[in-house]
Coordinates of C-alpha atoms in Angstrom, one line a residue:
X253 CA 9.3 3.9 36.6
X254 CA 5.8 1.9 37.7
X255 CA 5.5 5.3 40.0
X256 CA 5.9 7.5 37.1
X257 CA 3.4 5.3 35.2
X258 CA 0.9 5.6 37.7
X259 CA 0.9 9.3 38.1
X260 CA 0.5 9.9 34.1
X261 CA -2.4 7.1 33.9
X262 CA -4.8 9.8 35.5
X263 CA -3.4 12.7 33.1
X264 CA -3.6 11.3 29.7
X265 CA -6.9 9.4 30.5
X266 CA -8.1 13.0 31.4
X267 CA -6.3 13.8 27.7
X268 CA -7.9 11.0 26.1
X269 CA -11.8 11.3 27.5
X270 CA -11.2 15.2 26.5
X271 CA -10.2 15.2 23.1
X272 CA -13.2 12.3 23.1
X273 CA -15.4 14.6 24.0
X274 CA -14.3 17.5 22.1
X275 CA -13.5 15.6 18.5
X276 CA -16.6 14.5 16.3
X277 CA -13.7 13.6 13.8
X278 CA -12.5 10.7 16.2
X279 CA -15.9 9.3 17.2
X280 CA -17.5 9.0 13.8
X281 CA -14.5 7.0 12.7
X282 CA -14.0 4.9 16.0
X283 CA -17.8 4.7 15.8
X284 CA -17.7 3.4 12.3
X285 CA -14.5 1.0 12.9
X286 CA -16.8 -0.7 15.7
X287 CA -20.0 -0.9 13.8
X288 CA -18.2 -2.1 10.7
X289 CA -15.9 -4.8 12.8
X290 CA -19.1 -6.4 14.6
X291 CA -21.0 -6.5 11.1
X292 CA -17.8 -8.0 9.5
X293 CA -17.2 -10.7 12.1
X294 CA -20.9 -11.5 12.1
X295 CA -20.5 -12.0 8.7
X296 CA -17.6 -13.6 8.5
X297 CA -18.7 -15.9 11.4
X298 CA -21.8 -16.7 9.1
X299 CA -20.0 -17.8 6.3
X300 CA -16.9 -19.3 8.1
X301 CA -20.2 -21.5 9.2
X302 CA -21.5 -22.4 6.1
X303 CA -18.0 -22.8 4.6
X304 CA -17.5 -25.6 7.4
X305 CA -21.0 -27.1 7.0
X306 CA -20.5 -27.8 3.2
X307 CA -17.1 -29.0 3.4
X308 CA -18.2 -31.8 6.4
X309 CA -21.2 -32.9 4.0
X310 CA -19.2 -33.3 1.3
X311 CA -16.4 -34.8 3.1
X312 CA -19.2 -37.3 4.5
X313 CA -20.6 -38.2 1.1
X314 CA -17.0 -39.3 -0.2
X315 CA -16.3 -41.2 3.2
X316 CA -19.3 -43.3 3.0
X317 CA -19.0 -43.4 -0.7
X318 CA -15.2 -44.8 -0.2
X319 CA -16.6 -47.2 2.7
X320 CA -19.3 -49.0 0.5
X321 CA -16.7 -49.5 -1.8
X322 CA -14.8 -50.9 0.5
X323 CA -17.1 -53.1 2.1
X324 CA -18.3 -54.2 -1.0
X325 CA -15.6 -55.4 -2.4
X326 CA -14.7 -57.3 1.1
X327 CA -18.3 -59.2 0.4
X328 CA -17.1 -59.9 -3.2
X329 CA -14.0 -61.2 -1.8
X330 CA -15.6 -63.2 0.8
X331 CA -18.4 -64.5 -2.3
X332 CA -15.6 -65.6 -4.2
X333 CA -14.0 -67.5 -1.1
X334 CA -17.6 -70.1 -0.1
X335 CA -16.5 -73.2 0.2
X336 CA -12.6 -73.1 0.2
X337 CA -12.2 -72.8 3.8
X338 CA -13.7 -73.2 7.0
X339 CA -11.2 -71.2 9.6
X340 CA -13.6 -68.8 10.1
X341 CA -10.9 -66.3 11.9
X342 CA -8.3 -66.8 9.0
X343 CA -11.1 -66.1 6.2
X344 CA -12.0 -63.0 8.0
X345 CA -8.5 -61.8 8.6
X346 CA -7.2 -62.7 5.1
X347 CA -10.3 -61.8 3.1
X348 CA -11.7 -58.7 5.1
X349 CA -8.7 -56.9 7.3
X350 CA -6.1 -57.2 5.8
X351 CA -6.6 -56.0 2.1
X352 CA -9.1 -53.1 3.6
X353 CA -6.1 -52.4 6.4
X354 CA -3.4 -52.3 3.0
X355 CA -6.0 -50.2 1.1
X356 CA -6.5 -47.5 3.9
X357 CA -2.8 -47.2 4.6
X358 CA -2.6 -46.3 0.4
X359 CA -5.9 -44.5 0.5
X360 CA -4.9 -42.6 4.1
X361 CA -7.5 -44.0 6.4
X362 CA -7.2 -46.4 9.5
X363 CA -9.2 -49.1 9.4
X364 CA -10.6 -51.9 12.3
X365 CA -11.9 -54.9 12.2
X366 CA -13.5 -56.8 14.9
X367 CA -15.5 -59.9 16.0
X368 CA -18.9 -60.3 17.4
X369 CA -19.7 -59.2 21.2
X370 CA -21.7 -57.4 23.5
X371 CA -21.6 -54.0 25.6
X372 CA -19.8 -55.6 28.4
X373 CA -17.0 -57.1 26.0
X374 CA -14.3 -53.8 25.2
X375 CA -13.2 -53.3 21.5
X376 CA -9.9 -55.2 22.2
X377 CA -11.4 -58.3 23.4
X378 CA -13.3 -59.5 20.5
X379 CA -10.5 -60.2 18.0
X380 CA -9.5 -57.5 16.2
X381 CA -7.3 -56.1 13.9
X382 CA -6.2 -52.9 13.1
X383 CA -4.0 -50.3 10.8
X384 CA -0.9 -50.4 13.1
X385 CA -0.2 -47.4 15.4
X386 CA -4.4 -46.5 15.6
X387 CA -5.3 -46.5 19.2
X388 CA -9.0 -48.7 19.3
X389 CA -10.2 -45.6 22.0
X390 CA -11.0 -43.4 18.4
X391 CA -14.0 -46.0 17.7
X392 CA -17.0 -44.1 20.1
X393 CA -18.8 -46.4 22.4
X394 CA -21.6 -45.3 21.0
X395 CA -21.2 -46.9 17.8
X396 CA -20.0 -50.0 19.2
X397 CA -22.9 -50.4 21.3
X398 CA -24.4 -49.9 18.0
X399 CA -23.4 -52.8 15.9
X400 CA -24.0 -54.8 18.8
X401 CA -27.7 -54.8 18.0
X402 CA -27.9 -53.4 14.9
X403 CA -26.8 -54.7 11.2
X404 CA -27.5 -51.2 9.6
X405 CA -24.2 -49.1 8.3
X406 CA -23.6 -45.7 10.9
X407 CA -21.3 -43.3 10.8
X408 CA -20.2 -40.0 13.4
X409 CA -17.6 -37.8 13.9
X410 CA -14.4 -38.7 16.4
X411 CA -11.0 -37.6 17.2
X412 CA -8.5 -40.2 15.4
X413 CA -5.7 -41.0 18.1
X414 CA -2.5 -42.1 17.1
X415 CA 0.6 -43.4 19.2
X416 CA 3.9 -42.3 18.1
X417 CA 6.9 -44.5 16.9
X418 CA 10.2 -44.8 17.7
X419 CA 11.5 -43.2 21.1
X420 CA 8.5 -41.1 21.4
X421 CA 6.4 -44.7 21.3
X422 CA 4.1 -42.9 24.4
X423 CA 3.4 -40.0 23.0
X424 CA -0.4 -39.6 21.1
X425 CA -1.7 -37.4 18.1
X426 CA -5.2 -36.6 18.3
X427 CA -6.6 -35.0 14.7
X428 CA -10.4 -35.0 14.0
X429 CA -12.0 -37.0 11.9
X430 CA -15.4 -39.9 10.9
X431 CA -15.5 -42.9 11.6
X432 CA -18.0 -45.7 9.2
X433 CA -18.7 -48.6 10.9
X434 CA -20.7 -51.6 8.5
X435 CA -20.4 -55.1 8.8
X436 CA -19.6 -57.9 6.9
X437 CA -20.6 -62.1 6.9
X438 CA -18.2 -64.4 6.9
X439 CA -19.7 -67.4 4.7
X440 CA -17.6 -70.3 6.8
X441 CA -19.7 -70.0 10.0
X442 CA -22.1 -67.2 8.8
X443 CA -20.4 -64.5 11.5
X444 CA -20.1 -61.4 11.6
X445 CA -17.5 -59.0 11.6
X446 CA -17.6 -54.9 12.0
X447 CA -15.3 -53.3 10.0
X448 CA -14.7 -49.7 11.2
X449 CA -13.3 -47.2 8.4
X450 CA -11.4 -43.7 10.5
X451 CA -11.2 -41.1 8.1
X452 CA -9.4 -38.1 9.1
X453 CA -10.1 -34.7 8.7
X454 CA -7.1 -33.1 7.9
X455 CA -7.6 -31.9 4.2
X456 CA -11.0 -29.8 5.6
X457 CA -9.1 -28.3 8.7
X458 CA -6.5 -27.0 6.4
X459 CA -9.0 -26.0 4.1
X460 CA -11.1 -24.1 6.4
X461 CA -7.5 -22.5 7.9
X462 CA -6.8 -21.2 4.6
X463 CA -10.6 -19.5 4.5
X464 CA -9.9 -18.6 8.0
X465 CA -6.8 -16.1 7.0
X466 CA -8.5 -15.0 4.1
X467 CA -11.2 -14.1 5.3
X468 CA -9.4 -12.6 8.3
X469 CA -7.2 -10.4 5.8
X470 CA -9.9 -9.4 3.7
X471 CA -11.7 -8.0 6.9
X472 CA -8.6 -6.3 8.3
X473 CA -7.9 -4.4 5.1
X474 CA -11.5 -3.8 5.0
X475 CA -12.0 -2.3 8.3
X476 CA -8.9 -0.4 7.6
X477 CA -10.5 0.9 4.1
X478 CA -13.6 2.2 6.1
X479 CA -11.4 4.0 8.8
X480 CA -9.5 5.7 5.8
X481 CA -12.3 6.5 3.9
X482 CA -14.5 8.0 7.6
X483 CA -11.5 9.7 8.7
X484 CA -11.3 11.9 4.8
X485 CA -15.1 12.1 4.9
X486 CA -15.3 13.6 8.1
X487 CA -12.4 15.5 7.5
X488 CA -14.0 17.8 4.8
X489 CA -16.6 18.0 6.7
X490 CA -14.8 18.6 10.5
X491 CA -12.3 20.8 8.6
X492 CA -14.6 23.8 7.6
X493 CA -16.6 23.6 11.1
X494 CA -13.6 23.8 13.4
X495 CA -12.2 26.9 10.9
X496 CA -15.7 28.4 11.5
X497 CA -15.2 27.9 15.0
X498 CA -11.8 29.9 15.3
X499 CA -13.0 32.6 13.4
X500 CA -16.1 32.4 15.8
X501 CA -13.7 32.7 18.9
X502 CA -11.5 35.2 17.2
X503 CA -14.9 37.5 16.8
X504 CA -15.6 37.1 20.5
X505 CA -12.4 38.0 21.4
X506 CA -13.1 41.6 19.4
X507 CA -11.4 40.7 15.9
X508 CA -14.5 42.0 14.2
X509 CA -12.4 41.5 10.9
X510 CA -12.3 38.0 11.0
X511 CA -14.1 36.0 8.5
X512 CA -13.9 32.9 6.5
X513 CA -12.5 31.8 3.3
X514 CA -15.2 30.6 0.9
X515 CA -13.6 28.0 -1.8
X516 CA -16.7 26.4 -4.2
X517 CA -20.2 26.3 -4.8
X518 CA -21.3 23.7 -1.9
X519 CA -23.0 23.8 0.7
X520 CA -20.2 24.2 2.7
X521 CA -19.0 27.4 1.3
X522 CA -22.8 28.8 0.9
X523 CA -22.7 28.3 4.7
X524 CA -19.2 30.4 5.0
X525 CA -20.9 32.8 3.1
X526 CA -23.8 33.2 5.0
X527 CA -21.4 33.2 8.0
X528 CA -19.4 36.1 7.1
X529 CA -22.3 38.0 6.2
X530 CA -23.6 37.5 9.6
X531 CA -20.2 38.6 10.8
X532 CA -20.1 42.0 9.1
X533 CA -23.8 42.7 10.3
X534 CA -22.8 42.0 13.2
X535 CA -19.3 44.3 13.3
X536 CA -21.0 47.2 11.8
X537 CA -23.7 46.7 14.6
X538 CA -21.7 46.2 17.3
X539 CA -19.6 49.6 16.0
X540 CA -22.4 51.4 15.9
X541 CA -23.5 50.5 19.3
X542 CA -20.0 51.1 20.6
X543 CA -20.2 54.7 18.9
X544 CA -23.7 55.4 20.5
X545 CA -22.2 53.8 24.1
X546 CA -19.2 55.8 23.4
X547 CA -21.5 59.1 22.9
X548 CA -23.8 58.3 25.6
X549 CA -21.0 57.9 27.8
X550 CA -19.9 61.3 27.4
X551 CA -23.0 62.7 27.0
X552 CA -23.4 61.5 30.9
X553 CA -19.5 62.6 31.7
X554 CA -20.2 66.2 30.5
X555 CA -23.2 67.2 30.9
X556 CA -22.4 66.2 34.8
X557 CA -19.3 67.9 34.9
X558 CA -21.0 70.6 33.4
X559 CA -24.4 71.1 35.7
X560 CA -21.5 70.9 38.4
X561 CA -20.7 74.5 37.9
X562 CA -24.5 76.1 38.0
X563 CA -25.1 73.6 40.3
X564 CA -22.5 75.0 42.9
X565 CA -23.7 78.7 42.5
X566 CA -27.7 77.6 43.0
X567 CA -26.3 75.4 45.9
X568 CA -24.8 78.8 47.3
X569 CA -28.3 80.7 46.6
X570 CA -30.4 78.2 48.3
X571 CA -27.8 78.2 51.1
X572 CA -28.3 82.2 51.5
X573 CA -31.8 81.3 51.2
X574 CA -32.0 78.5 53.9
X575 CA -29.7 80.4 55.9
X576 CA -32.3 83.4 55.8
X577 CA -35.7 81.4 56.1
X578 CA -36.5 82.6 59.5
X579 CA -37.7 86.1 58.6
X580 CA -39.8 84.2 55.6
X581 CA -43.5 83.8 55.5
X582 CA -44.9 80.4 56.2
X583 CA -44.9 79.8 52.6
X584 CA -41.6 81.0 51.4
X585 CA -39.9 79.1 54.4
X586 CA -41.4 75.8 53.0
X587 CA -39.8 76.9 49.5
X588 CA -36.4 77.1 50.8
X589 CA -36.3 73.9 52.5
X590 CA -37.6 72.1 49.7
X591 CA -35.0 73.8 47.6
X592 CA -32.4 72.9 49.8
X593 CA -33.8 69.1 49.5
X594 CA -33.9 68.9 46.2
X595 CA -30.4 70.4 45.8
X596 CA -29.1 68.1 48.1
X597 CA -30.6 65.4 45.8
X598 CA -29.1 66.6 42.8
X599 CA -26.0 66.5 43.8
X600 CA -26.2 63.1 45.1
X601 CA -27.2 62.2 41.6
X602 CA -24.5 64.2 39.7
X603 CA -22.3 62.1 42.2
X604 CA -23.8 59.1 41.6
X605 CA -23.5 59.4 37.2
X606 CA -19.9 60.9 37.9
X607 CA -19.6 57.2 39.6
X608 CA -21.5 55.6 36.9
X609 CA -19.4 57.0 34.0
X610 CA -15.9 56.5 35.4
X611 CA -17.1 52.2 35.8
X612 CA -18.4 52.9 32.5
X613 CA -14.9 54.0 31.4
X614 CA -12.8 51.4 33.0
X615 CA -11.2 54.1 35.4
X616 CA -12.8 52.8 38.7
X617 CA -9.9 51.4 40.7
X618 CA -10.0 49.5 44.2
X619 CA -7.9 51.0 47.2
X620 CA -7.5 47.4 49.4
X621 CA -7.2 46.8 52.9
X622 CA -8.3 44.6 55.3
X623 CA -11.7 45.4 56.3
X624 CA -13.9 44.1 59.4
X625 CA -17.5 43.5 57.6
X626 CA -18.6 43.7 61.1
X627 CA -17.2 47.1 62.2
X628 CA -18.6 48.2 58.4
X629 CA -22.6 47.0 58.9
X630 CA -22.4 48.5 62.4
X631 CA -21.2 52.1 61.2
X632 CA -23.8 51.5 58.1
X633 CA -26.8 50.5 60.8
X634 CA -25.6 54.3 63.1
X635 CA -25.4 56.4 60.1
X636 CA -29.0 55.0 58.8
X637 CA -30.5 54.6 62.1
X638 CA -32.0 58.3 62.0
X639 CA -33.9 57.2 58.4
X640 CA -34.5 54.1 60.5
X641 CA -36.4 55.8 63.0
X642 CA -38.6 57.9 61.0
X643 CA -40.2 55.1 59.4
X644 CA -39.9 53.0 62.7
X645 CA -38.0 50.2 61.4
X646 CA -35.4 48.4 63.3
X647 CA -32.4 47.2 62.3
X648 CA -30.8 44.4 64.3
X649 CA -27.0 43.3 63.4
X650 CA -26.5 39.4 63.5
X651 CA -22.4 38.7 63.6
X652 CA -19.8 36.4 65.1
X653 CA -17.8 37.4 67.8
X654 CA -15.1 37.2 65.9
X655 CA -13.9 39.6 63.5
X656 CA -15.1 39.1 59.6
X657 CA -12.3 40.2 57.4
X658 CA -11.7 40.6 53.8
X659 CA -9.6 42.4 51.4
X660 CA -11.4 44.7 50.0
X661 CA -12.1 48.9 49.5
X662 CA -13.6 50.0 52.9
X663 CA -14.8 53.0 50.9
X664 CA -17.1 50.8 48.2
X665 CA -17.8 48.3 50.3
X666 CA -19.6 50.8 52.9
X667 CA -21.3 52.1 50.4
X668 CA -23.2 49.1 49.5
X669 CA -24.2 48.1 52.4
X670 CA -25.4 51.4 52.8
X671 CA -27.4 51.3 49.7
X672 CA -28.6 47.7 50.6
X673 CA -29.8 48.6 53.9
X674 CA -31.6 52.1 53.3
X675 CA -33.0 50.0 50.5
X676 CA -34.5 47.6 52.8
X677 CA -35.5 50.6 54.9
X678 CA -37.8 52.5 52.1
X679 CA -39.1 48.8 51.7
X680 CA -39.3 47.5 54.9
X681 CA -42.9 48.5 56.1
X682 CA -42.2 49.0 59.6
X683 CA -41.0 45.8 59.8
X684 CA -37.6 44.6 61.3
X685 CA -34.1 44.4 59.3
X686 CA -31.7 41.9 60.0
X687 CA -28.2 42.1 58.5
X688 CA -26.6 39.0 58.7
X689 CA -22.2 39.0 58.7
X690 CA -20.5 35.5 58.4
X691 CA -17.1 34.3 57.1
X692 CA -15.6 31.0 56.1
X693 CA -12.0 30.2 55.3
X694 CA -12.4 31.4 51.8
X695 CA -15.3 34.1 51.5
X696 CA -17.2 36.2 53.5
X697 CA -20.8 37.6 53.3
X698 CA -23.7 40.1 54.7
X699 CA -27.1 39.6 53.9
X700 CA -29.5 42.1 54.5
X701 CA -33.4 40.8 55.0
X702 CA -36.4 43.2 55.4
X703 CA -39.9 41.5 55.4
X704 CA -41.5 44.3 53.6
X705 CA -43.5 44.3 50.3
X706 CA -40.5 41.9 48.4
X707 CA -40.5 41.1 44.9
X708 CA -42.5 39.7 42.1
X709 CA -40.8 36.9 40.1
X710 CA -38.3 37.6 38.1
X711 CA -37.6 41.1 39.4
X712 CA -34.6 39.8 41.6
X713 CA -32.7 39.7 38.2
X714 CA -34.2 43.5 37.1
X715 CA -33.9 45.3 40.6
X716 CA -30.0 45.9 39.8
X717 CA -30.7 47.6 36.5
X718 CA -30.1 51.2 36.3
X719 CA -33.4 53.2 37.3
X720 CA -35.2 50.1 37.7
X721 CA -38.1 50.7 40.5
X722 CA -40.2 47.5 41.1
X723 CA -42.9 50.1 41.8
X724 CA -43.1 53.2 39.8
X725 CA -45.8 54.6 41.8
X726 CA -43.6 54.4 45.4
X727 CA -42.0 57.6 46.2
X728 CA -38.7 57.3 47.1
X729 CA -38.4 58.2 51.0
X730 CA -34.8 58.0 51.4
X731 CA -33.8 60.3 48.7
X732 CA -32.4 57.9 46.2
X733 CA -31.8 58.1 42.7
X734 CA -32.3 55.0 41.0
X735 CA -28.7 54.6 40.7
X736 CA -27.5 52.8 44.0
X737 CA -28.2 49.4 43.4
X738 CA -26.8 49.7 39.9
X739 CA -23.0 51.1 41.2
X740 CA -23.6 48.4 44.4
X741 CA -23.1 46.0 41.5
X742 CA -20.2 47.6 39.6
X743 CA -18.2 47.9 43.1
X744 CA -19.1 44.1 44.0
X745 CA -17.8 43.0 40.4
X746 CA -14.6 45.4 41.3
X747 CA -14.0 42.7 44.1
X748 CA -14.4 39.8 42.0
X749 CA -18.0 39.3 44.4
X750 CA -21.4 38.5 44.1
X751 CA -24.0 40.8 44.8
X752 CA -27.6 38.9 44.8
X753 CA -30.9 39.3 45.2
X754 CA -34.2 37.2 46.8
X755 CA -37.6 38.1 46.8
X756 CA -41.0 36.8 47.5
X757 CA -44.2 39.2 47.1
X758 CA -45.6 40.1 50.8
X759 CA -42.6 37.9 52.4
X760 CA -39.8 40.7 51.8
X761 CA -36.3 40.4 50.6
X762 CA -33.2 39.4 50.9
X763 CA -29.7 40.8 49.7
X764 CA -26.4 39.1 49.5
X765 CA -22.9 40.1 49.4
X766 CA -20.1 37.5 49.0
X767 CA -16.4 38.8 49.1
X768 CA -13.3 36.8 48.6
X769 CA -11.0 37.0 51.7
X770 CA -8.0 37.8 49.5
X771 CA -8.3 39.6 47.0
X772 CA -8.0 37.9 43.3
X773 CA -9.3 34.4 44.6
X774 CA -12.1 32.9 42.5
X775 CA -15.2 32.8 44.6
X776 CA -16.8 28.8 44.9
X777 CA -19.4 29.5 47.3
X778 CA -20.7 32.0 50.0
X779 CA -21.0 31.2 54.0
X780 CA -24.5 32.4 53.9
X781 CA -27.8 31.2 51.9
X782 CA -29.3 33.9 49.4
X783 CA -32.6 32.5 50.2
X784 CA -33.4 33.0 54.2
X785 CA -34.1 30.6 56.7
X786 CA -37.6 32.0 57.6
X787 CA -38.5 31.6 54.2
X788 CA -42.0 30.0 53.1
X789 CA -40.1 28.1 50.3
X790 CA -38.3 24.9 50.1
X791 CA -34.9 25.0 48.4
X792 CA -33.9 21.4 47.1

């Protein structure tokens, strides 16, 4: 059971700190309960205070009121008494203790009465008497010490101990309480005695534990009141926002027809109304962007299909043509090559939108196998190496000895590194090409670096845009048509891959493909850095 415990702890405190995070609802009101609880117990702390400051004055104005009385009428008594005895002891004991002993035991105090002495002489010593079952410990030193030099009346506060009767003789009560000390001359031999007068405390302790609980009710149903009333003020609040937010994900998900139910005149509702509004601007928009896509889409299907036809019976003409330029003039001979050039070049672009449209359509489909990335760059860098040559670039393979393999569509995934690499060619400057191929247990990469011309910021997000040229005055050299970067991306994001980009003006470029090893598998990182090693810039 304590194993089972431990295993869901992690789970629902994952639960909890979630719906936390995700529930304005719950921390307005725990936010609320929290504020509200410290304000009430400050509060109630505060008054509690006050409650138990006025209760001990006035509990201390009847105490010493009820000791002058009593003291007073000891020094009427003792008045009264001049001249018929002279047992000093007896006088004090018969005049003094004992009726103030009798009264407390009526009046529910303790009372003690004791001789004259010093600080070295204990309370015990010096004669006294006392209500029966007191224990002389509750009179403080410090007022003893006190009437030892002093005449004056004093009063503090104490803890009135008691010892038990019966069989529980040993055991002791302690209760709070004040303690009066004045004193009192005894006419025979003009003594003194101090009479102490222990008043307990009980009637204010009960009092302030009946304040206590009231208070303490008061505050719980209180705190309880503000969590109700937080919980339905945020709810009419919460309630329309998190309905606005489903119909929000249900448009996102395509259910243009969503929309939500306006009830009133508030805010609340001029705000659903405003939202839907938004919504069917937004549907009829994004249907007549659909509609244009749609048309644009087979616009480019048809009209390639279409300029396939012509295009095959001019492709046979400037054949005959080419085929025939030897017994042309200078002039006519550079006509027919050109044509054949171009030709060649159209088709490659008819290809290349045939391509475009069917990723367009959804129709593109992935034949897998495992593939060496290795044995791919290296057929790649033989079937460029002729373009390589004529603009004197090299291009110089970097890979493991041990194979790089990957799931994937050998056919797509030649054909961008192909693109990538005569890319870096037409950009290159003469400069050196390095394709990089590395693998980990979960992904594996090329990168393809040329230190050519690179790019300006911002372009490494544009260069994969169709018919996007960084420089619109560059002629193309390799024969491209705008369009191989753009389907590079659509084939990467057919593998579930990352296809990315790294430039720096006049410090070249670099390009990076990251495959998953199987097929399906979310991609966490890639094996190689987008931005190279050689680089002029510090990555953090």
């Amino acid at each position: 059971m304590a194993d089972t415990i431990q295993r869901s702890l992690p789970e629902a405190l994952r639960r909890g700190l979630t719906f936390w995070r995700r529930s304005i609802q719950a921390r307005v009101v725990v936010s609320t309960v929290l504020l509200s609880t410290v304000v009430l117990v400050a509060v109630g702390w505060f008054l509690l205070r006050q409650v138990q400051q006025g209760l001990l004055d006035h509990r201390v104005e009847t105490v010493l009121r009820e000791a002058g009385t009593e003291t007073q009428g000891a020094d009427e008594r003792l008045a009264a008494a001049v001249g018929t005895d002279t047992d000093a002891v007896r006088q004090a004991k018969e005049l003094v203790g004992n009726p103030i002993i009798d009264s407390g035991q009526k009046r529910g105090f303790s009372a003690v009465m004791a001789g004259p002495g010093d600080s070295k002489i204990p309370l015990s010593d010096r004669g006294t008497s006392q209500t029966q079952e007191l224990d002389l410990s509750s009179v403080p030193t410090s007022l003893v010490d006190h009437f030892d030099t002093s005449r004056a009346p004093a009063w503090t506060y104490t803890t009135i101990k008691s010892r038990g009767s019966g069989q529980d003789g040993a055991a002791v009560t302690s209760t709070p309480g004040i303690v009066v000390g004045s004193t009192v001359v005894i006419p025979a031999d003009k003594s003194t005695r101090t009479v102490y007068y222990l008043f307990p405390l009980d009637d204010v302790q009960q009092t302030l534990a009946r304040v206590t609980r009231a208070l303490l009710t008061a505050g719980i149903l209180l705190i309880a009141l503000i969590a109700a009333l937080t919980w339905l003020l945020t709810r009419q609040i919460v309630t329309p926002i998190r309905m606005a937010r489903q119909v929000a994900e249900r448009l996102a998900a395509g259910q243009l027809q969503e929309r939500l139910r306006v009830t009133g005149e508030d805010d609340l509702a001029r705000l659903a109304t405003s939202f839907n509004q938004m919504a069917t601007n937004l549907q009829r928009q994004i249907r007549q962007l659909e509609e244009l896509s749609r048309v644009q889409r087979r616009f480019v299907s048809d009209v390639s299909h279409e300029l396939r036809t012509p295009l095959t019976t001019v492709r046979l003409a400037g054949g005959v043509l080419h085929d025939a330029k030897a017994s042309f003039d200078p002039e006519a001979r550079r006509a027919a090559e050109l044509l054949q050039r171009e030709l060649d070049r159209f088709e490659t672009l008819l290809v290349d939108l045939l391509e475009i449209s069917r990723f367009d359509a959804g129709a593109a489909a992935l034949d897998l196998d495992d593939v060496n990335l290795t044995d791919v760059v290296r057929r790649v860098a033989d079937v460029t190496r002729p373009l390589a040559d004529a603009r004197d670039t090299r291009v110089v393979i970097r890979a493991p000895k041990t194979p790089c393999v990957a799931e994937a569509d050998v056919r797509r995934v030649e054909r961008i590194v192909r693109n990538l690499v005569t890319n870096a060619i037409d950009h290159a400057e003469s400069r050196e090409i390095v394709v990089t191929v590395a693998a980990d247990e979960q992904s594996a990469a090329i990168a393809v670096r040329d230190h050519g011309v690179g790019l300006a910021v911002g372009e490494s997000a544009m260069v994969f845009n169709r018919f996007w040229r960084a420089d619109p005055a560059r002629a193309r050299t390799s024969g491209g048509t705008g369009l191989g970067l753009a389907i590079s991306l659509e084939d990467t994001h057919l593998h579930g891959g990352w296809l990315q980009a790294w430039g720096k003006p006049h410090e070249g470029a670099q390009f990076r493909l990251t495959l998953p090893r199987r097929a399906g598998f979310p991609l966490r990182h890639s094996p190689l850095p987008l931005v190279p090693e050689d680089a002029a810039e510090v990555v953090a």
